[in-house]
Amino acid sequence: MADGSVHGWVIDIHAQGPRIYAQERYLLHDVEPGQTYVMNLYAYSDPDCGDLVVAVPGTATMTTNTAGNARSGTTFVPAAVEGLPRTTYYLRWQVTDASAAVVHETACVPVSLD
């Protein structure tokens, strides 16, 4: 039974290829059934996730099933990162509910663009 908190995972795969640059999969588990959540991605220049470089709100929307589980994902093509310096960024994903309140966010995770 859902306990009111948001539990989930982000799977971030950087193929950095000519057709698919990165794929992300989002999973929510054991949350309130029948609710819609939005995944938002933020990229920062520092390991404390304080200096925002790029915001990608609304990366994916997902609605939980009767068991309180949901999954979604997005694929970034090379054009999505065109113009960004090839360096290390620090990413944080936030999950918001229907009222746009942040109900969960990940730690600040380093990701290198090659």
mmCIF file of C-alpha atoms in Angstrom:
data_model
loop_
_atom_site.group_PDB
_atom_site.id
_atom_site.type_symbol
_atom_site.label_atom_id
_atom_site.label_comp_id
_atom_site.label_asym_id
_atom_site.label_seq_id
_atom_site.Cartn_x
_atom_site.Cartn_y
_atom_site.Cartn_z
ATOM 1 C CA MET A 1 0.000 0.000 0.000
ATOM 2 C CA ALA A 2 1.278 3.467 -0.825
ATOM 3 C CA ASP A 3 2.597 5.350 2.209
ATOM 4 C CA GLY A 4 2.280 8.855 0.723
ATOM 5 C CA SER A 5 5.941 9.311 -0.135
ATOM 6 C CA VAL A 6 7.424 8.976 -3.590
ATOM 7 C CA HIS A 7 9.794 6.108 -4.290
ATOM 8 C CA GLY A 8 11.489 5.662 -7.617
ATOM 9 C CA TRP A 9 14.485 5.354 -9.870
ATOM 10 C CA VAL A 10 16.068 7.212 -12.739
ATOM 11 C CA ILE A 11 18.051 5.175 -15.238
ATOM 12 C CA ASP A 12 20.263 7.502 -17.270
ATOM 13 C CA ILE A 13 22.048 5.886 -20.229
ATOM 14 C CA HIS A 14 24.445 7.990 -22.284
ATOM 15 C CA ALA A 15 25.071 6.218 -25.572
ATOM 16 C CA GLN A 16 26.402 9.468 -27.081
ATOM 17 C CA GLY A 17 25.873 8.052 -30.537
ATOM 18 C CA PRO A 18 24.893 9.589 -33.869
ATOM 19 C CA ARG A 19 21.160 8.754 -33.502
ATOM 20 C CA ILE A 20 20.576 8.499 -29.754
ATOM 21 C CA TYR A 21 22.611 10.671 -27.430
ATOM 22 C CA ALA A 22 20.995 9.590 -24.169
ATOM 23 C CA GLN A 23 18.032 7.603 -22.926
ATOM 24 C CA GLU A 24 16.359 7.999 -19.588
ATOM 25 C CA ARG A 25 13.871 5.698 -17.928
ATOM 26 C CA TYR A 26 11.810 6.770 -14.941
ATOM 27 C CA LEU A 27 10.133 4.401 -12.507
ATOM 28 C CA LEU A 28 7.830 5.187 -9.593
ATOM 29 C CA HIS A 29 6.971 2.476 -7.108
ATOM 30 C CA ASP A 30 4.421 2.139 -4.316
ATOM 31 C CA VAL A 31 2.941 5.639 -4.514
ATOM 32 C CA GLU A 32 -0.672 6.780 -4.592
ATOM 33 C CA PRO A 33 -2.646 4.965 -7.349
ATOM 34 C CA GLY A 34 -4.224 7.020 -10.143
ATOM 35 C CA GLN A 35 -1.993 10.061 -9.675
ATOM 36 C CA THR A 36 -0.089 11.910 -12.369
ATOM 37 C CA TYR A 37 3.515 12.954 -11.847
ATOM 38 C CA VAL A 38 5.944 14.944 -14.001
ATOM 39 C CA MET A 39 9.688 14.325 -14.256
ATOM 40 C CA ASN A 40 11.881 17.416 -14.567
ATOM 41 C CA LEU A 41 15.602 17.451 -15.340
ATOM 42 C CA TYR A 42 18.064 20.133 -14.258
ATOM 43 C CA ALA A 43 21.744 20.422 -15.229
ATOM 44 C CA TYR A 44 24.196 22.392 -13.099
ATOM 45 C CA SER A 45 27.827 23.403 -13.496
ATOM 46 C CA ASP A 46 28.839 22.591 -9.914
ATOM 47 C CA PRO A 47 28.738 19.434 -7.757
ATOM 48 C CA ASP A 48 26.434 21.101 -5.230
ATOM 49 C CA CYS A 49 23.762 21.657 -7.913
ATOM 50 C CA GLY A 50 23.702 25.381 -7.207
ATOM 51 C CA ASP A 51 24.565 26.988 -10.554
ATOM 52 C CA LEU A 52 21.798 26.054 -13.021
ATOM 53 C CA VAL A 53 22.901 25.727 -16.653
ATOM 54 C CA VAL A 54 19.912 24.042 -18.333
ATOM 55 C CA ALA A 55 16.385 23.231 -17.164
ATOM 56 C CA VAL A 56 14.298 20.621 -18.970
ATOM 57 C CA PRO A 57 10.910 20.752 -17.253
ATOM 58 C CA GLY A 58 8.291 18.226 -18.273
ATOM 59 C CA THR A 59 10.763 15.606 -19.464
ATOM 60 C CA ALA A 60 8.070 12.954 -18.985
ATOM 61 C CA THR A 61 4.604 12.555 -17.502
ATOM 62 C CA MET A 62 3.476 9.362 -15.837
ATOM 63 C CA THR A 63 0.279 8.168 -14.176
ATOM 64 C CA THR A 64 0.345 5.468 -11.535
ATOM 65 C CA ASN A 65 -1.617 2.264 -11.987
ATOM 66 C CA THR A 66 -3.856 0.634 -9.357
ATOM 67 C CA ALA A 67 -0.761 -0.744 -7.589
ATOM 68 C CA GLY A 68 0.781 2.739 -7.395
ATOM 69 C CA ASN A 69 3.484 2.081 -9.986
ATOM 70 C CA ALA A 70 4.354 4.048 -13.112
ATOM 71 C CA ARG A 71 7.069 4.221 -15.714
ATOM 72 C CA SER A 72 8.027 6.500 -18.518
ATOM 73 C CA GLY A 73 11.092 7.719 -20.320
ATOM 74 C CA THR A 74 12.598 10.037 -22.831
ATOM 75 C CA THR A 75 15.236 9.880 -25.528
ATOM 76 C CA PHE A 76 17.597 12.740 -26.261
ATOM 77 C CA VAL A 77 18.910 13.024 -29.806
ATOM 78 C CA PRO A 78 22.304 14.638 -30.526
ATOM 79 C CA ALA A 79 20.622 17.921 -31.494
ATOM 80 C CA ALA A 80 19.318 18.191 -27.906
ATOM 81 C CA VAL A 81 22.852 18.756 -26.589
ATOM 82 C CA GLU A 82 24.147 20.693 -29.563
ATOM 83 C CA GLY A 83 26.033 23.772 -28.436
ATOM 84 C CA LEU A 84 26.630 22.530 -24.896
ATOM 85 C CA PRO A 85 30.318 22.341 -23.965
ATOM 86 C CA ARG A 86 31.613 18.795 -23.661
ATOM 87 C CA THR A 87 32.349 18.713 -19.958
ATOM 88 C CA THR A 88 30.958 17.287 -16.727
ATOM 89 C CA TYR A 89 27.539 18.490 -15.663
ATOM 90 C CA TYR A 90 25.754 17.717 -12.445
ATOM 91 C CA LEU A 91 22.182 16.504 -12.904
ATOM 92 C CA ARG A 92 19.222 16.454 -10.572
ATOM 93 C CA TRP A 93 15.819 15.045 -11.393
ATOM 94 C CA GLN A 94 12.692 16.290 -9.628
ATOM 95 C CA VAL A 95 9.264 14.689 -9.545
ATOM 96 C CA THR A 96 6.315 17.053 -9.235
ATOM 97 C CA ASP A 97 2.678 16.240 -8.564
ATOM 98 C CA ALA A 98 -0.454 17.644 -10.225
ATOM 99 C CA SER A 99 -0.121 20.882 -8.223
ATOM 100 C CA ALA A 100 3.512 21.288 -9.427
ATOM 101 C CA ALA A 101 4.832 20.689 -5.903
ATOM 102 C CA VAL A 102 8.175 18.863 -5.756
ATOM 103 C CA VAL A 103 7.481 15.487 -4.143
ATOM 104 C CA HIS A 104 10.889 13.929 -4.728
ATOM 105 C CA GLU A 105 14.317 14.856 -6.046
ATOM 106 C CA THR A 106 17.466 12.866 -6.632
ATOM 107 C CA ALA A 107 20.940 13.577 -5.379
ATOM 108 C CA CYS A 108 23.207 15.721 -7.551
ATOM 109 C CA VAL A 109 24.777 13.252 -10.024
ATOM 110 C CA PRO A 110 27.853 13.950 -12.209
ATOM 111 C CA VAL A 111 27.436 13.151 -15.926
ATOM 112 C CA SER A 112 30.057 13.803 -18.598
ATOM 113 C CA LEU A 113 29.143 14.849 -22.116
ATOM 114 C CA ASP A 114 31.635 13.545 -24.657
#
